[in-house]
Tab-separated table of C-alpha atoms and ligand atoms in Angstrom:
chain	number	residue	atom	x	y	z
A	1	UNK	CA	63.490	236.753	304.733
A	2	UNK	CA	64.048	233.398	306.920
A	3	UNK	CA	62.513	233.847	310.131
A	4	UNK	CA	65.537	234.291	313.036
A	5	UNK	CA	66.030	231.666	315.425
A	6	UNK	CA	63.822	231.273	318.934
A	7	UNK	CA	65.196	231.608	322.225
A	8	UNK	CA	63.147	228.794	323.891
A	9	UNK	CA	64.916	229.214	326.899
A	10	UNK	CA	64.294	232.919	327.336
A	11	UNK	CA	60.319	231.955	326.161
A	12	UNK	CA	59.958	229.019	329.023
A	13	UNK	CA	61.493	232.067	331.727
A	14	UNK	CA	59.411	234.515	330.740
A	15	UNK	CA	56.535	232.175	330.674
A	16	UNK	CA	56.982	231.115	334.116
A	17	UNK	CA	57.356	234.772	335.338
A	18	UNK	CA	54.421	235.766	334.255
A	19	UNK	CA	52.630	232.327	335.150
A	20	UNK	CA	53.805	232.647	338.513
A	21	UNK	CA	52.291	236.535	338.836
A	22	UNK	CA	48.856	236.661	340.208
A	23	UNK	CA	46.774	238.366	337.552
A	24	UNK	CA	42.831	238.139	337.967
A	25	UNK	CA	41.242	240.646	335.590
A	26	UNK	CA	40.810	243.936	337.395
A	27	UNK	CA	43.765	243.241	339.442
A	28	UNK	CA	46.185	242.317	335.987
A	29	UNK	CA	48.775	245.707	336.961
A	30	UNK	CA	51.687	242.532	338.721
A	31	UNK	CA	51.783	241.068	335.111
A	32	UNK	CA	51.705	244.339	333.192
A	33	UNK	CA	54.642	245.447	334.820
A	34	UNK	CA	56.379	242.435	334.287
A	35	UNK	CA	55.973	242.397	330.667
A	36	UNK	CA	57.505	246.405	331.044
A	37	UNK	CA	60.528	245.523	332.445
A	38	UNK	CA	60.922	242.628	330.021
A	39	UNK	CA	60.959	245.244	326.734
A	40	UNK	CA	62.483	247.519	328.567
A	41	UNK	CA	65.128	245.345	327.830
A	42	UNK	CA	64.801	246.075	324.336
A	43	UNK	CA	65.790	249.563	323.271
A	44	UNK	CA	63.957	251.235	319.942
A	45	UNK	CA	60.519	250.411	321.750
A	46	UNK	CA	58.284	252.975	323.266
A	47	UNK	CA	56.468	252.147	326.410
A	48	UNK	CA	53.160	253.478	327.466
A	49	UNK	CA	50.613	252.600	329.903
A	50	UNK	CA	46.984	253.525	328.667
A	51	UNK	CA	44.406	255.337	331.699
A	52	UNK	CA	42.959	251.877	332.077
A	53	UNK	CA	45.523	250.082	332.813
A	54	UNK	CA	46.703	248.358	329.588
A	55	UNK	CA	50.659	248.441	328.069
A	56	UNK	CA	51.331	249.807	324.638
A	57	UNK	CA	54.826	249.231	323.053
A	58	UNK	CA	55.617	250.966	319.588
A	59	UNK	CA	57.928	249.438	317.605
A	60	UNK	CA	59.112	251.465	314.786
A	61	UNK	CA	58.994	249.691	311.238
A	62	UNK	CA	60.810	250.507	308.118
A	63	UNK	CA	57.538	251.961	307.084
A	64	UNK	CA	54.797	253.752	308.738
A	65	UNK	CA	51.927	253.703	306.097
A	66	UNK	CA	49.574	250.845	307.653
A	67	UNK	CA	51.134	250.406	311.213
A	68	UNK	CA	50.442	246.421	312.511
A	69	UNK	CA	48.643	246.152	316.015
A	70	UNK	CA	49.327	242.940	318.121
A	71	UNK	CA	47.245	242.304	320.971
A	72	UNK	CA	47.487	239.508	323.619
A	73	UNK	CA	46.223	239.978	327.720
A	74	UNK	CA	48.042	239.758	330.321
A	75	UNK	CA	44.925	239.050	332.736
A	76	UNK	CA	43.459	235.748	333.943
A	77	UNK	CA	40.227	234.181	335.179
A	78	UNK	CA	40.255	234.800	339.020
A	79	UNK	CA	37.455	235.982	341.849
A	80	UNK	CA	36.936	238.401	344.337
A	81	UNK	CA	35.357	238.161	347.765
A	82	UNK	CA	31.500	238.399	347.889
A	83	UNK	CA	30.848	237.854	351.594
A	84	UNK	CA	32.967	237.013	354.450
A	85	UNK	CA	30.556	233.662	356.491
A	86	UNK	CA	29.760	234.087	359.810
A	87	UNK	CA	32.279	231.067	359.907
A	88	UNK	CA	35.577	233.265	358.963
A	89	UNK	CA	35.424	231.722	355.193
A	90	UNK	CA	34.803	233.359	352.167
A	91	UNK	CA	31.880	233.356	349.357
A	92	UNK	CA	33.804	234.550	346.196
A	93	UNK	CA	32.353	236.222	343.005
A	94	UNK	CA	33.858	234.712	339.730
A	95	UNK	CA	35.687	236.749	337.389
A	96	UNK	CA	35.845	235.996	333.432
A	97	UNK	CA	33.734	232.365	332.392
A	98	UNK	CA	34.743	229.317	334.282
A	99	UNK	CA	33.212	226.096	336.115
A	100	UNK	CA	33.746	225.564	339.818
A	101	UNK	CA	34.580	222.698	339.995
A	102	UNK	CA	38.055	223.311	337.596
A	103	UNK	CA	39.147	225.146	340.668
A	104	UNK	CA	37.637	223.133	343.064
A	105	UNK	CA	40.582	222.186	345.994
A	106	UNK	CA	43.232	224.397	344.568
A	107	UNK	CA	45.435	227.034	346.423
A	108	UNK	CA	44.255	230.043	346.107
A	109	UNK	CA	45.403	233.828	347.306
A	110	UNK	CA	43.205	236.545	348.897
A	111	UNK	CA	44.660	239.969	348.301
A	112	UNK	CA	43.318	241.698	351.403
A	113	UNK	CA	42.670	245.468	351.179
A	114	UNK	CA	45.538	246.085	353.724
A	115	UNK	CA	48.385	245.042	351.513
A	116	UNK	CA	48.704	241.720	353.479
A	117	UNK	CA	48.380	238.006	351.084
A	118	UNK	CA	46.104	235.515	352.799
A	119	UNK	CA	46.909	232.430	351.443
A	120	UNK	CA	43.730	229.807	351.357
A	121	UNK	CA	42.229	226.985	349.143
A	122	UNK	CA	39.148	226.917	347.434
A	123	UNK	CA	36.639	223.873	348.302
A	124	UNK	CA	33.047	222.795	348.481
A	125	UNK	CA	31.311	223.993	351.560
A	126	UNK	CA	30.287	220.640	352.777
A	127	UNK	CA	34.038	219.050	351.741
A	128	UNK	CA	34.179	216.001	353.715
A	129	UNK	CA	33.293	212.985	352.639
A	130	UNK	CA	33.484	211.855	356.330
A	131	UNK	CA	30.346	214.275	357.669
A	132	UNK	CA	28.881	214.671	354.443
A	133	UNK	CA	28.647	211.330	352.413
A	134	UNK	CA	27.338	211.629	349.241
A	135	UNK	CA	26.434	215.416	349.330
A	136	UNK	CA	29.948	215.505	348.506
A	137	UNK	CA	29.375	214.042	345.058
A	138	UNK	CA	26.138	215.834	344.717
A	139	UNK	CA	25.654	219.258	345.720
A	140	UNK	CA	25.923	221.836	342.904
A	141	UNK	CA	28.745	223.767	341.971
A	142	UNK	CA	27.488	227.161	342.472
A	143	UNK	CA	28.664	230.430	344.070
A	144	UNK	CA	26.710	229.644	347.230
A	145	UNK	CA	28.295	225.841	348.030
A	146	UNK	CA	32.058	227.207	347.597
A	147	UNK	CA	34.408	229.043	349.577
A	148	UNK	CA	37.418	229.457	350.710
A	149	UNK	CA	39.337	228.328	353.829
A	150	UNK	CA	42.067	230.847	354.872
A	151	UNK	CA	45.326	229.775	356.144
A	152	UNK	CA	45.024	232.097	359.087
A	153	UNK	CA	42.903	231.470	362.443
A	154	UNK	CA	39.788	232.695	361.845
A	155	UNK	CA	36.590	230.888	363.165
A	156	UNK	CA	34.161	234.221	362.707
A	157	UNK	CA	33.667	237.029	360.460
A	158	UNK	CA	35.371	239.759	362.883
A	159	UNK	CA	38.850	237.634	363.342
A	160	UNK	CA	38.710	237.470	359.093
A	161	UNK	CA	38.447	241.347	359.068
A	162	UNK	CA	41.090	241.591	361.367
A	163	UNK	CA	43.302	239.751	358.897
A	164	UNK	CA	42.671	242.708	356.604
A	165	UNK	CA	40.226	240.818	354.415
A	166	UNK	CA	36.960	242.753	352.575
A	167	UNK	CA	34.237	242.158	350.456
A	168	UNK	CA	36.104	243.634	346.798
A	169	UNK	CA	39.307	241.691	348.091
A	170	UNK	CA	40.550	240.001	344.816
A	171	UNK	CA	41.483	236.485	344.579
A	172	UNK	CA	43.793	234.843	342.820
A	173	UNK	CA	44.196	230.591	342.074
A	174	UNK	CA	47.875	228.714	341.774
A	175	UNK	CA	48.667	228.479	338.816
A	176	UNK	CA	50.446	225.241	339.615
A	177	UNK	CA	53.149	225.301	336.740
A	178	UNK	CA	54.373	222.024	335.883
A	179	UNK	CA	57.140	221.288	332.854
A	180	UNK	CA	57.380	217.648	331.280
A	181	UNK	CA	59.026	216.836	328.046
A	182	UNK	CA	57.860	219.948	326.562
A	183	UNK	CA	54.602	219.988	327.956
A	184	UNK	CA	53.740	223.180	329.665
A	185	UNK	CA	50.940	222.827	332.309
A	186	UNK	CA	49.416	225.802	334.093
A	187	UNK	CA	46.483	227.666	334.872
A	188	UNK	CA	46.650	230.669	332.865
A	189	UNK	CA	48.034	229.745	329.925
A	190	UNK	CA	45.400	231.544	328.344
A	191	UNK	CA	46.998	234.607	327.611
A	192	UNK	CA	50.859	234.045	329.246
A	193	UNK	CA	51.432	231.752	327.045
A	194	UNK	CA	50.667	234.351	324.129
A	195	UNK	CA	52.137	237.346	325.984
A	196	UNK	CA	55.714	235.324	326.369
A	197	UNK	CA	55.170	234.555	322.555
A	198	UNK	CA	55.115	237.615	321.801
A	199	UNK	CA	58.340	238.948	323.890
A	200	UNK	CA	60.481	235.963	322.457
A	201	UNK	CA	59.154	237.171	318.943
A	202	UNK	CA	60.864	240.799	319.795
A	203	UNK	CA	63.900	239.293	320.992
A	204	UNK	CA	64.444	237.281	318.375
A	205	UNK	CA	64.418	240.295	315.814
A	206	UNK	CA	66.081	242.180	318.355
A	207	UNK	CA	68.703	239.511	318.648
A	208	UNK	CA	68.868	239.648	315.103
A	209	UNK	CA	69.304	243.124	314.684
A	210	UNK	CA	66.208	243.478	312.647
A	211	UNK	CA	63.076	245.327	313.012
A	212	UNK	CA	59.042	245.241	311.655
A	213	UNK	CA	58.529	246.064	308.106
A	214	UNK	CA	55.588	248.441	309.412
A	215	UNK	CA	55.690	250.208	312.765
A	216	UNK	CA	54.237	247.320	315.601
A	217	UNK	CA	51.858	248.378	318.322
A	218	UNK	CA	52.438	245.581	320.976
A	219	UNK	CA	49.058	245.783	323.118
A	220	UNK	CA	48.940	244.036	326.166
A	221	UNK	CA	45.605	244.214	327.492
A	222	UNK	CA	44.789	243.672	331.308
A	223	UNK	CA	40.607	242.951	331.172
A	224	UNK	CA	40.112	240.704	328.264
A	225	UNK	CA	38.682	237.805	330.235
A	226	UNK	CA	35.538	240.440	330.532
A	227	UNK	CA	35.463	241.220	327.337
A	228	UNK	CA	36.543	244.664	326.430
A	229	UNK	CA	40.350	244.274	327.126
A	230	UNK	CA	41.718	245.865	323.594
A	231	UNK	CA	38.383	247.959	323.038
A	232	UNK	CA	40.940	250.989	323.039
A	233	UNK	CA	44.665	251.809	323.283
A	234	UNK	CA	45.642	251.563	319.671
A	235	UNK	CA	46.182	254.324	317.463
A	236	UNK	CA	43.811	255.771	314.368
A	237	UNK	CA	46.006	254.715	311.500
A	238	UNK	CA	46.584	251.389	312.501
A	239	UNK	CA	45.629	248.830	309.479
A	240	UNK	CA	45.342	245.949	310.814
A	241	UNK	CA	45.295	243.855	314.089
A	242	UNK	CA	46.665	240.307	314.947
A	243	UNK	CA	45.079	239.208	318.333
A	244	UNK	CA	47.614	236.512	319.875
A	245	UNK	CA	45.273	234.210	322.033
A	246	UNK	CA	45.112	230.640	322.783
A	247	UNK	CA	43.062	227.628	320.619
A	248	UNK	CA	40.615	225.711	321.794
A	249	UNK	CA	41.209	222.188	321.503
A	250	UNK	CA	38.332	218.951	321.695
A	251	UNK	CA	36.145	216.881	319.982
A	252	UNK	CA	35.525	218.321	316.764
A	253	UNK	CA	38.360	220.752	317.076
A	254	UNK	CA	41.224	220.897	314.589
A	255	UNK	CA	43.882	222.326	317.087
A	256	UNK	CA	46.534	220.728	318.811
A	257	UNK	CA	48.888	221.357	321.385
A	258	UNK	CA	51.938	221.043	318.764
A	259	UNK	CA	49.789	223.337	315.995
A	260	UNK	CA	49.460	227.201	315.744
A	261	UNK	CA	46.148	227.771	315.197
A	262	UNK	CA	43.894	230.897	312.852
A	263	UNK	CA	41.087	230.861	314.223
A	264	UNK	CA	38.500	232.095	311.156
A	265	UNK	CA	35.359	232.302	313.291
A	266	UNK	CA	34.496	232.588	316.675
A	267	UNK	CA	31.229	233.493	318.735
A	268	UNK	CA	31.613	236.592	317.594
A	269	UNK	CA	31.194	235.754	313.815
A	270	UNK	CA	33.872	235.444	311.150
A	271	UNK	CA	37.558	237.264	311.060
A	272	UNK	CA	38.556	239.055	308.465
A	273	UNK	CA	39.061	237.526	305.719
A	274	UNK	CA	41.800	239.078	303.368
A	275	UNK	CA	44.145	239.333	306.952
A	276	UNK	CA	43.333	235.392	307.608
A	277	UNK	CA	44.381	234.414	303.640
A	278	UNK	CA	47.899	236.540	304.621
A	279	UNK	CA	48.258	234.942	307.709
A	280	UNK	CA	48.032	231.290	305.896
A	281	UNK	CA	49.989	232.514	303.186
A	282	UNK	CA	52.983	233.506	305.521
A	283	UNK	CA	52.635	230.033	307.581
A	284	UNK	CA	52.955	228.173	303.877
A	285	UNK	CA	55.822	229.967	303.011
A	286	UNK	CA	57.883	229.521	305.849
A	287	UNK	CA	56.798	225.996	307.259
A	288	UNK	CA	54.992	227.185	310.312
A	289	UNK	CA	53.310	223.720	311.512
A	290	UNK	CA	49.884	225.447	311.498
A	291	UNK	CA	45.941	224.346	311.802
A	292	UNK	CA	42.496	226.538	310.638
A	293	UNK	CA	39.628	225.731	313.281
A	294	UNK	CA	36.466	227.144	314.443
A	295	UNK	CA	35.656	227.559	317.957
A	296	UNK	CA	31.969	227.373	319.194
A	297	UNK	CA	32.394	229.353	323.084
A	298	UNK	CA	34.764	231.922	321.967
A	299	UNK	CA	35.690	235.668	322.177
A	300	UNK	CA	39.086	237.580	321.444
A	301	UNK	CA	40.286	241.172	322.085
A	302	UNK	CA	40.070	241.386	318.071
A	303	UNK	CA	36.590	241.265	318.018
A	304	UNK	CA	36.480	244.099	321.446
A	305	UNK	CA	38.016	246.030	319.141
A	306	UNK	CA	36.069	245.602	316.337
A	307	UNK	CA	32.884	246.401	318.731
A	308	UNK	CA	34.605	249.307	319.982
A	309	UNK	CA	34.202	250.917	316.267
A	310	UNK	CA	37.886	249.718	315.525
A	311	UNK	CA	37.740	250.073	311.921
A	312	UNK	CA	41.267	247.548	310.896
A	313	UNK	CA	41.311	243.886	309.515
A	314	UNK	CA	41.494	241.715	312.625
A	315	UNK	CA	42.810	237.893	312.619
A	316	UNK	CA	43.342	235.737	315.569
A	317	UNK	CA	46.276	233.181	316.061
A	318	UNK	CA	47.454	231.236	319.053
A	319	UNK	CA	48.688	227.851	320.241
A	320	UNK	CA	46.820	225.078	320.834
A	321	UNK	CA	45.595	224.997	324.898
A	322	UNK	CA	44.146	221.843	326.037
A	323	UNK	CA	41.522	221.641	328.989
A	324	UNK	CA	40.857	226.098	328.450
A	325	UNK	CA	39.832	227.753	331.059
A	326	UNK	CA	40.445	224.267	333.492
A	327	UNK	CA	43.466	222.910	334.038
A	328	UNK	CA	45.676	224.176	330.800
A	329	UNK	CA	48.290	222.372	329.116
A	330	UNK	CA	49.698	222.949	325.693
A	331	UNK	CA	53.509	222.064	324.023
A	332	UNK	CA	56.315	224.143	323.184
A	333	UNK	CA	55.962	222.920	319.995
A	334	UNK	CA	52.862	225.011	319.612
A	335	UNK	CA	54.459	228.132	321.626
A	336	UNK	CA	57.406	228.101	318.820
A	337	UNK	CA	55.154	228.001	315.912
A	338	UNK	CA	52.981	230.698	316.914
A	339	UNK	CA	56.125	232.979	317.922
A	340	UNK	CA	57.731	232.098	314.726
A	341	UNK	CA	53.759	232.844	312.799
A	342	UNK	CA	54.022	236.109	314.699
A	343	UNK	CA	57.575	236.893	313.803
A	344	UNK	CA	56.701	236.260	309.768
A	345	UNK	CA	53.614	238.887	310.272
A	346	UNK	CA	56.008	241.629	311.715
A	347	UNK	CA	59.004	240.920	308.197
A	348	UNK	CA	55.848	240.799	305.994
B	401	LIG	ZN1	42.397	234.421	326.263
């Protein structure tokens, strides 16, 4: 069956919705609900929220006899407030595996415990080159010499709690969404990028008035950046399990930003193979511009799953992301393929 066409359009929106939705892990429930209202759009799908926070959409296939699970996270790297300074700034605690210096002088937002958004930038403690010198250059990159400095006029820890602000408070960095010839560059891509692939796969067989072969559990997990996002929230009889998540591109990397990428082996040891041959199979046979690769620092909701005691074949897929976990870019290019690799796994 040829695979139905893409709405690009409706993937860049729902991209930058999501992009532009603050969603450290732990504090992921802005993003979740705006992936349920976008199936809701979609009748035929059930919509569930599991206890920890996660979405669950059933799709109902022709058949039922090996339902298809499809997992990609809605959460994001992010921190939350350690300290407040005697100064009125911040010492954050990072959430999910990043450097500090690939967030060093961006915008960031401080959710404070009393509803209010404190808007602020991250920098190095000792920022200016004018006092500092060459400290600037040198001082390490470590929880201790970064903070934040809050938009708000605060010169002491009191006038900070005042603005609402508490050690737990979670923090979120700009995503900074920028769209050039069909480059996409964000923070976050890594999920969004996978999540919007995956709601412009259902409305393309919605559009098309078709639906899975096998009944689809859509998973959208909310703490994967941790490491146990999809460790539950998928039913018994599922057979198998396609984890949408982003490749990891660099020297000595096959992936691209205009490739789909399987990903055959991670840090977590080697996917399945029989669901990794199918995968390939279904690119060959309907032209999906596709790569194989390897990647060394690596883990995926798949293998949560599997660690969990998920007993299913589990593959990863996912466009190519350049500069992971930094400052992300990849190419619509790659966004179609992997929607339209997606789409072919749902008719097979
Ligand atoms: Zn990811």
């Amino acid at each position: 069956m040829p695979i139905p066409e893409i709405d690009t359009k409706y993937l860049i929106t729902t991209l930058t919705i999501l992009l532009n939705t603050p969603s450290p892990t732990g504090y992921a429930q802005g993003a979740i609900a705006a992936v349920e209202e976008a199936l809701r759009q979609f009748p035929g799908l059930e919509l569930n929220r599991t206890r920890k926070g996660a979405l669950v959409a059933t799709w109902p296939g022709t058949r039922n006899d090996a339902p298809r699970g499809l997992t990609a996270h809605a959460d994001t790297l992010g921190a939350m407030v350690k300290e407040i300074k005697s100064s009125g700034r911040l010492k954050l605690t990072k959430i999910g595996g990043y450097a500090w210096n690939t967030v060093e002088g961006e915008g960031c937002t401080v959710f404070a415990s009393n509803g209010a958004k404190v808007r602020g930038s991250l920098l190095l403690a000792k920022a200016s080159s004018h006092v500092h010198g060459s400290q600037v250059n040198e001082l390490k990159r470590d929880d201790d010499n970064m903070e934040v400095r809050l938009d708000a006029p605060t010169t002491s820890a009191e006038e900070t709690r005042l603005l609402g602000i508490q050690v737990g408070d979670f923090v979120a960095f700009d995503p900074r969404l920028e769209i050039t010839n069909g480059f996409v560059r964000s923070r976050h891509l890594d999920d969004k990028a996978c999540v919007a692939c995956l709601l412009a796969a259902v409305k393309a067989l919605h559009d098309a008035g078709l639906q899975p072969s096998q009944t689809a559990i859509l998973h959208i997990s909310n703490y994967e950046e941790v490491g146990h996002g999809a460790a539950s929230g998928f039913p018994a009889e599922m057979a198998d399990l396609l984890a949408v998540d982003m490749a990891a591109l660099g020297e000595g990397q096959t992936s691209d930003e205009f490739h789909a990428t399987l990903c055959v082996k991670d840090s977590g040891g080697p996917y399945h193979h029989g669901l990794s041959q199918r995968l390939r199979q279904l690119a060959e046979d309907n032209g999906i511009p596709y790569v194989v690769d390897i990647y060394p620092y690596y883990g995926s909701d798949g293998e949560a799953y599997w660690r969990a005691g998920g007993d299913v074949a589990v593959a990863l897929i996912g466009p190519g992301v350049d500069a992971s976990h930094n400052y992300e870019r990849t190419h619509l290019d790659a966004l179609v393929a992997t929607t339209r690799w997606v789409i072919a796994y749902l008719l097979s």
